[in-house]
CSV table of C-alpha atoms and ligand atoms in Angstrom, one decimal:
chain,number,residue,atom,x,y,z
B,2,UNK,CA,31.9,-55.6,2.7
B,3,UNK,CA,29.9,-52.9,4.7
B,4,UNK,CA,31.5,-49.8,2.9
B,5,UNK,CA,30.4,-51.0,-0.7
B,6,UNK,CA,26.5,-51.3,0.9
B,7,UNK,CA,26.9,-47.7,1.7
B,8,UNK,CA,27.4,-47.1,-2.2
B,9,UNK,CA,24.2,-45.9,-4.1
B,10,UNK,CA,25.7,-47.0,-7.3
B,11,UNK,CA,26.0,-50.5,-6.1
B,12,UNK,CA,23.1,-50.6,-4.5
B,13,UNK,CA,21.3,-49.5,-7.6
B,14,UNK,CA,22.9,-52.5,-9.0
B,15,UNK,CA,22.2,-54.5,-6.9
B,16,UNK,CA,18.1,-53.1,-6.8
B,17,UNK,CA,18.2,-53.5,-10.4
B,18,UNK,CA,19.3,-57.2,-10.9
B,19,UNK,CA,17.1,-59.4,-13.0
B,20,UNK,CA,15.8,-62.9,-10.7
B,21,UNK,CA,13.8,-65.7,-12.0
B,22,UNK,CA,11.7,-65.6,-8.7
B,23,UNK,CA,10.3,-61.9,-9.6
B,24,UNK,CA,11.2,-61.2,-13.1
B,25,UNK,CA,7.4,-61.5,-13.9
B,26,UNK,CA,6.1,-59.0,-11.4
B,27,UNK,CA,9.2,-56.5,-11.5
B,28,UNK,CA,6.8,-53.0,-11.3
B,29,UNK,CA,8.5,-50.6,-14.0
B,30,UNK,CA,7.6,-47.0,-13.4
B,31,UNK,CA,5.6,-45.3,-15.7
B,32,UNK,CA,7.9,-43.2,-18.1
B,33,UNK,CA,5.9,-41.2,-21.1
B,34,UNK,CA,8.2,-42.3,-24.2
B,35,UNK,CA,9.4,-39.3,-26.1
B,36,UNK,CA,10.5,-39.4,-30.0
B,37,UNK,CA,13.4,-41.5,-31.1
B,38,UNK,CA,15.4,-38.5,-32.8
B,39,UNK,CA,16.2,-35.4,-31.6
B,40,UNK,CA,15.2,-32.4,-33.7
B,41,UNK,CA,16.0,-28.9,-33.4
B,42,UNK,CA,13.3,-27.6,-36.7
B,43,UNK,CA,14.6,-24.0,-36.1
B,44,UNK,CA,17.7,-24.1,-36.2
B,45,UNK,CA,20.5,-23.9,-39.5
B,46,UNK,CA,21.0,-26.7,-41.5
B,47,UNK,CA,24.6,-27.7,-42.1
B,48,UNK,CA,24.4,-30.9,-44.6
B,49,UNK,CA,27.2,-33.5,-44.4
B,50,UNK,CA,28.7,-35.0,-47.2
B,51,UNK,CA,27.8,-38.5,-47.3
B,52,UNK,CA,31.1,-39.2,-49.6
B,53,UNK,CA,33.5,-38.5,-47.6
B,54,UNK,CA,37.2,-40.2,-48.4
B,55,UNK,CA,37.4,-41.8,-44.9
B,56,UNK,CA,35.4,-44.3,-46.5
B,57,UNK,CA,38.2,-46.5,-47.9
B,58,UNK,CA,39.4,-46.5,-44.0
B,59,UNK,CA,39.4,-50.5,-42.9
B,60,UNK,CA,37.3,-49.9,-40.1
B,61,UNK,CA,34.5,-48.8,-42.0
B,62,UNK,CA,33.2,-52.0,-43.8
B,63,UNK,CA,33.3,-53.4,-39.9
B,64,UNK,CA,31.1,-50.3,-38.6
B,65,UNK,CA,28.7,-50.7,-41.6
B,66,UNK,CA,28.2,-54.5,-41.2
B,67,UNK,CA,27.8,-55.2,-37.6
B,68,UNK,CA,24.5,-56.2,-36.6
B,69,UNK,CA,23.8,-58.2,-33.5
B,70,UNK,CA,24.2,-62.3,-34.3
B,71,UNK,CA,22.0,-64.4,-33.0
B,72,UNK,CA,22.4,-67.2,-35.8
B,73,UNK,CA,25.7,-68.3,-36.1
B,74,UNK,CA,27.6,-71.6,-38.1
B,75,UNK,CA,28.2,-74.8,-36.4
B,76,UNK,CA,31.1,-74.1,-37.1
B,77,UNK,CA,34.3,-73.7,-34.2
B,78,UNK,CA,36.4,-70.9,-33.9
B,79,UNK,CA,40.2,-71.3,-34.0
B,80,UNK,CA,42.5,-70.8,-30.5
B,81,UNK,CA,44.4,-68.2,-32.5
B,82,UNK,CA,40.8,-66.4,-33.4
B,83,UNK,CA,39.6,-66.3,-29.9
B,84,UNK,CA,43.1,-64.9,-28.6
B,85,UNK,CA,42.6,-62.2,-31.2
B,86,UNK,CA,39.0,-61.5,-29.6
B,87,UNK,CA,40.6,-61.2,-26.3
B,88,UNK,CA,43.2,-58.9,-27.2
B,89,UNK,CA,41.2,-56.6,-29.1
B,90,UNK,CA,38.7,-56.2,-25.8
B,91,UNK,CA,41.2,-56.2,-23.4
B,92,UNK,CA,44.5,-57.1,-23.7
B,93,UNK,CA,47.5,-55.0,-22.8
B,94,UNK,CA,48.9,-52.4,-25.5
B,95,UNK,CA,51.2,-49.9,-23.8
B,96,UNK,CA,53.1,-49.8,-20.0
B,97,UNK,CA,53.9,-46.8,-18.5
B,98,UNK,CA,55.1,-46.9,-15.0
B,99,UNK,CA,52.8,-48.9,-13.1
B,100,UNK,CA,49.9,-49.0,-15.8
B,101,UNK,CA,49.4,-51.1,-18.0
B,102,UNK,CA,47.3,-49.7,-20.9
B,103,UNK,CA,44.9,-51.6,-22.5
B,104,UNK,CA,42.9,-52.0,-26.1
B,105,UNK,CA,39.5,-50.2,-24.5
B,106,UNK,CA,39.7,-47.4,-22.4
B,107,UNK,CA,39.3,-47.3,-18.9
B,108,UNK,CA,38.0,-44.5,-16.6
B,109,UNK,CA,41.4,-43.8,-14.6
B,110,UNK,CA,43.3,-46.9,-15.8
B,111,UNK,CA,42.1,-49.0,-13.4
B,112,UNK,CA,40.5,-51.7,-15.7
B,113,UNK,CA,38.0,-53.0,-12.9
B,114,UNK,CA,36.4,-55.5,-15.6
B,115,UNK,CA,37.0,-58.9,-15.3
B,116,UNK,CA,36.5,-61.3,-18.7
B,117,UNK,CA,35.1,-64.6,-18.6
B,118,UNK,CA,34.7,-67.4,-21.4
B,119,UNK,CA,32.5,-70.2,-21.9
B,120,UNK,CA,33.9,-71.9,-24.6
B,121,UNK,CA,31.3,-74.0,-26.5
B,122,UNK,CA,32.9,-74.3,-30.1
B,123,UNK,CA,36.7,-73.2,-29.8
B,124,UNK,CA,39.7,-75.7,-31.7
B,125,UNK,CA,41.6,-76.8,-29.0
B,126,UNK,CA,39.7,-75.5,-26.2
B,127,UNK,CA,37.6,-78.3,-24.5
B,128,UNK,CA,34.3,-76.7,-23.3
B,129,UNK,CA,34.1,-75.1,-19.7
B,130,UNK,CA,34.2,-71.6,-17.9
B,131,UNK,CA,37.7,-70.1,-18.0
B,132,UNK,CA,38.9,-66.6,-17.0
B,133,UNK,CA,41.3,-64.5,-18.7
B,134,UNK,CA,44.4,-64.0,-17.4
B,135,UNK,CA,45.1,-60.2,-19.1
B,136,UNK,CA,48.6,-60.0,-17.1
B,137,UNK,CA,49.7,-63.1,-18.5
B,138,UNK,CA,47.4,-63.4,-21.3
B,139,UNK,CA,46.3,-66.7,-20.6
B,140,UNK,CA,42.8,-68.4,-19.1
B,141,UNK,CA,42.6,-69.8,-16.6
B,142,UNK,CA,40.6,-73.0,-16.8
B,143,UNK,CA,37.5,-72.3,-14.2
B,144,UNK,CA,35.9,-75.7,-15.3
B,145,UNK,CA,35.4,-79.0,-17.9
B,146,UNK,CA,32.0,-78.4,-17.8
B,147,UNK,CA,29.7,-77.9,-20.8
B,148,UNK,CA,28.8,-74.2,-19.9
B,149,UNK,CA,27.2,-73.4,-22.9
B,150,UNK,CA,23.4,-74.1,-22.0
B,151,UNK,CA,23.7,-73.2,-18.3
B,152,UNK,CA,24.8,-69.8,-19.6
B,153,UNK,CA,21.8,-69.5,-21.8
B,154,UNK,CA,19.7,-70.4,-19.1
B,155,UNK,CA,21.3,-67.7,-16.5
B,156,UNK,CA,21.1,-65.2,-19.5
B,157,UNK,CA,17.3,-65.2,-19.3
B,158,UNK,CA,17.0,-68.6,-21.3
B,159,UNK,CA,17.9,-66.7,-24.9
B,160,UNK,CA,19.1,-69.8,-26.2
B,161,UNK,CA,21.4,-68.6,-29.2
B,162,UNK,CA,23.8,-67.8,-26.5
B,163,UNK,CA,24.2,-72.0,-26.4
B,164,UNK,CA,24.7,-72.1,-30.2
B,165,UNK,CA,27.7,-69.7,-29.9
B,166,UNK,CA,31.0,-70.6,-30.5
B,167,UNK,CA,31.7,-68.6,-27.4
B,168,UNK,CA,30.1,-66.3,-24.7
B,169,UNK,CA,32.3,-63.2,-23.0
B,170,UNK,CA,30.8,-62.5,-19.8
B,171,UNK,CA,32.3,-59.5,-18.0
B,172,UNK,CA,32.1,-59.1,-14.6
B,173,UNK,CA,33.0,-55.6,-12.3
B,174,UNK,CA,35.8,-55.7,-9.4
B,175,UNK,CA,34.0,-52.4,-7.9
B,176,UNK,CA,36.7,-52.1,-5.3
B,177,UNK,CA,38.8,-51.3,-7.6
B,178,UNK,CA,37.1,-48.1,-9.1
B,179,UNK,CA,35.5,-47.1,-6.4
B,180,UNK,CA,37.9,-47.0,-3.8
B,181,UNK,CA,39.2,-44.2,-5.6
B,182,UNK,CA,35.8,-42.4,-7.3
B,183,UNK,CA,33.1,-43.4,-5.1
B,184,UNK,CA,29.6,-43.6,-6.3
B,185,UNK,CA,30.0,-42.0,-9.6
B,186,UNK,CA,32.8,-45.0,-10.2
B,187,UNK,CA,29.7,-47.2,-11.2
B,188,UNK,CA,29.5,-44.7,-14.2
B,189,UNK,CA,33.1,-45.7,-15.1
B,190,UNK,CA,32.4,-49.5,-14.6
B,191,UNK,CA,29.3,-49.0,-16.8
B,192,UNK,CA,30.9,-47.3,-19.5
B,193,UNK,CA,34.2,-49.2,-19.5
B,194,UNK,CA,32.1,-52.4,-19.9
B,195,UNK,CA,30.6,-50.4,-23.0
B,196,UNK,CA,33.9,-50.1,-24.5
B,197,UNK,CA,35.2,-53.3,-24.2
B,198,UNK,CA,32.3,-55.0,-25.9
B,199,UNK,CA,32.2,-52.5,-28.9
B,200,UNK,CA,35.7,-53.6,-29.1
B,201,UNK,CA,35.2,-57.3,-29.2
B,202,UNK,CA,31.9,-56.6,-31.4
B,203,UNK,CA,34.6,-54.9,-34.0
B,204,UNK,CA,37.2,-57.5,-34.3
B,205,UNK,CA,34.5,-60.4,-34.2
B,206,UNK,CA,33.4,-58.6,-37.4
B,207,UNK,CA,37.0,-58.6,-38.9
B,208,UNK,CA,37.2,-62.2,-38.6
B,209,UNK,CA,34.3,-63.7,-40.1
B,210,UNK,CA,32.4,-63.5,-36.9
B,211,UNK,CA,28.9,-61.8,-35.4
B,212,UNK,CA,28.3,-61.0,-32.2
B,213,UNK,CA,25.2,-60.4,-29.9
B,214,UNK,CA,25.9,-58.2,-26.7
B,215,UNK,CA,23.6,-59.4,-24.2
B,216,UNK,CA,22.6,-57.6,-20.6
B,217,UNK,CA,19.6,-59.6,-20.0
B,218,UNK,CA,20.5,-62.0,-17.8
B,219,UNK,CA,19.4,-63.1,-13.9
B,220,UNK,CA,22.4,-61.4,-12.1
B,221,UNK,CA,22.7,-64.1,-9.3
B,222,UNK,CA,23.0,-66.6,-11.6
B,223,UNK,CA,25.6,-65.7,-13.9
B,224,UNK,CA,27.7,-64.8,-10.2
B,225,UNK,CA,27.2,-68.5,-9.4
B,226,UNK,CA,27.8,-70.0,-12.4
B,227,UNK,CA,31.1,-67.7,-12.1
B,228,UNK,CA,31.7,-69.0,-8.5
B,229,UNK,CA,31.9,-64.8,-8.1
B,230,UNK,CA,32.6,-63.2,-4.5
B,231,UNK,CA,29.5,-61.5,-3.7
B,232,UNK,CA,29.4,-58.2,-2.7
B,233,UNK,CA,32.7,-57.4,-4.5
B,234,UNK,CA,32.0,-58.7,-8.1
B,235,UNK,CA,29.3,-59.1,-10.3
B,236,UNK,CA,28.6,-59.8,-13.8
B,237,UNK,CA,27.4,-56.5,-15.7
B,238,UNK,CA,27.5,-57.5,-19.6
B,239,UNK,CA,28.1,-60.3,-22.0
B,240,UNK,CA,28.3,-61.0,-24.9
B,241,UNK,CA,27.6,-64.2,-27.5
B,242,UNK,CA,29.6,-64.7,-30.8
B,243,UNK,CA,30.2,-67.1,-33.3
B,244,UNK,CA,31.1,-67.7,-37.0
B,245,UNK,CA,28.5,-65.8,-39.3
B,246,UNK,CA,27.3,-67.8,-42.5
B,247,UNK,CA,28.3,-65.9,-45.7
B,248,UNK,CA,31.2,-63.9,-44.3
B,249,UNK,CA,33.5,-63.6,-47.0
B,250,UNK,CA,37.3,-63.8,-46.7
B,251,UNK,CA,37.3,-63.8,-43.4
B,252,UNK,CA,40.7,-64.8,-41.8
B,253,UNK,CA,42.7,-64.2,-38.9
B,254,UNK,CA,45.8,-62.6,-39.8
B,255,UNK,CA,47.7,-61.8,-36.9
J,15,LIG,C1,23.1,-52.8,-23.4
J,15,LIG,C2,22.6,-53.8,-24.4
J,15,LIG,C3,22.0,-54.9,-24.0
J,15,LIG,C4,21.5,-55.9,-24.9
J,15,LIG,N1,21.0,-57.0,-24.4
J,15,LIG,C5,20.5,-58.0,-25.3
J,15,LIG,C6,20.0,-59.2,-24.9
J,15,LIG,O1,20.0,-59.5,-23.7
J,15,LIG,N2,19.6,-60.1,-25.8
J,15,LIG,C7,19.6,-59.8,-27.2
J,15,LIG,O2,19.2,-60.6,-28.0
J,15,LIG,N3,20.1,-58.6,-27.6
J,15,LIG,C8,20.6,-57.7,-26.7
J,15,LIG,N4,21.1,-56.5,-27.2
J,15,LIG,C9,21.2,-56.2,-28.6
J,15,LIG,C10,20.2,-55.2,-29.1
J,15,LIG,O3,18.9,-55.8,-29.2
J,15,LIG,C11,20.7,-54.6,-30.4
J,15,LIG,O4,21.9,-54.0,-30.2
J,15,LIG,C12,19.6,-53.7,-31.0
J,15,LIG,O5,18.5,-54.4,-31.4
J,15,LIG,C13,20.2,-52.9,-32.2
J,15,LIG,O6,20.5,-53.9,-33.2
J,15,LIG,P1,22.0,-54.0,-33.8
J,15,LIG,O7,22.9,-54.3,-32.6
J,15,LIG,O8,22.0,-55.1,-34.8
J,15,LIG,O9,22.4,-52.7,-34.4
J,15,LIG,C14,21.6,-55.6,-26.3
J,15,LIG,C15,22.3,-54.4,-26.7
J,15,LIG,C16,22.8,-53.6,-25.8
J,15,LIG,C17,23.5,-52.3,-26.2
């Protein structure tokens, strides 16, 4: 679609998409690094309590504990678990006239991220690329093809992402937040993308679960594994999980 060309933001995208033909020779510009922690030396000190009663709050143990997963058990996830993951990163929470408010924010409510599955290791799910229906909250069966190690291989061959239980990969409808905001709606696609995967890294946690979010990946091939409509989609983030060896109690109680 000529309009979307016109878009810097998309364009950027677009300029910045990883390809197995040029990966080796991309030219990075040279940026001096600066320190990893901002310091202001003159200014007051105000010391914060590091015992603070929030502490006991549930969420806690899951901010503490989340590290990215690249290891996981052989070990499948349940139906029930992986509804759970796709709730908590995007299903549908609240309606209010003609939105529909989700789990993760979204920059003017209009939700322009698209979640897909390849299911590797899920009970009751036979392997293949599905989509998820959020309206109906459902999938959508894409195909019965073992997706796991094609995604790994579109994902810059990081091959823990064909040991997972299950990849997200989360693509971007741009029409639908930039119709309205233009360029600087590739922030909001960006960000929103953010959210949902902090979500999903969160309740992965809560279940017995690690996660690995993972934007290295050769654009053009994750859109064709995806069978994606060029030029009005593409993938922008993913992310692997499976079962994490030593989580204790971990259950799904929903
Ligand atoms: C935007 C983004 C992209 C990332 N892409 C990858 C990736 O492609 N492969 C990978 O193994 N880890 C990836 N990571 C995970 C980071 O390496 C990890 O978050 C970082 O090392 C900090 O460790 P922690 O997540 O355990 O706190 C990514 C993280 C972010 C936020």
């Amino acid at each position: 679609m000529p309009e979307l060309e016109e878009c810097s933001g998309y364009n950027y995208l677009r300029e910045t998409a990883y390809n197995r033909a040029t990966i080796k020779t991309i030219k990075r510009p040279a940026i001096a690094q600066v320190p990893a922690f901002k310091k202001y030396p003159e200014a007051e000190k105000v010391e914060l309590p590091r015992n603070w009663r929030l502490s006991e709050a549930r969420i806690t143990p899951l901010l503490q504990n989340r590290r990215s997963l690249r290891r996981y058990l052989m070990e499948p996830i349940k139906l029930e678990e992986l509804a759970f993951l796709l709730w908590a990163s995007q299903g549908i929470t609240a309606k209010s006239g003609a939105y529909s408010f989700r789990t993760a924010p979204s920059g003017g409510a209009l939700y322009p991220v698209e979640t897909y599955l390849s299911a590797n290791f899920v009970e009751g799910l036979p392997p293949g690329l599905y989509h998820f229906d959020v309206e109906n909250f459902s999938l959508d069966r894409l195909n019965n093809e073992d997706s796991a190690a094609a995604v790994a291989a579109a994902c810059l061959d990081q091959k823990f992402m064909a040991q997972a239980a299950v990849s997200f990969l989360w693509s971007s409808v741009f029409r639908r937040c930039m119709t309205k905001y233009g360029n600087r709606g590739m922030r909001y696609v960006l960000l929103d993308a953010g959210h949902i995967c902090q979500n999903l890294l969160m309740a992965a946690e809560a279940i017995g679960c690690g996660g690995c979010p993972v934007a290295a990946f050769y654009d053009d091939e994750v859109n064709s594994l995806l069978q994606l409509d060029l030029g009005e989609e593409s993938i922008l983030y993913a992310a692997a999980v499976g079962k994490k060896e030593g989580a204790k109690g971990a259950q799904c109680n929903l």
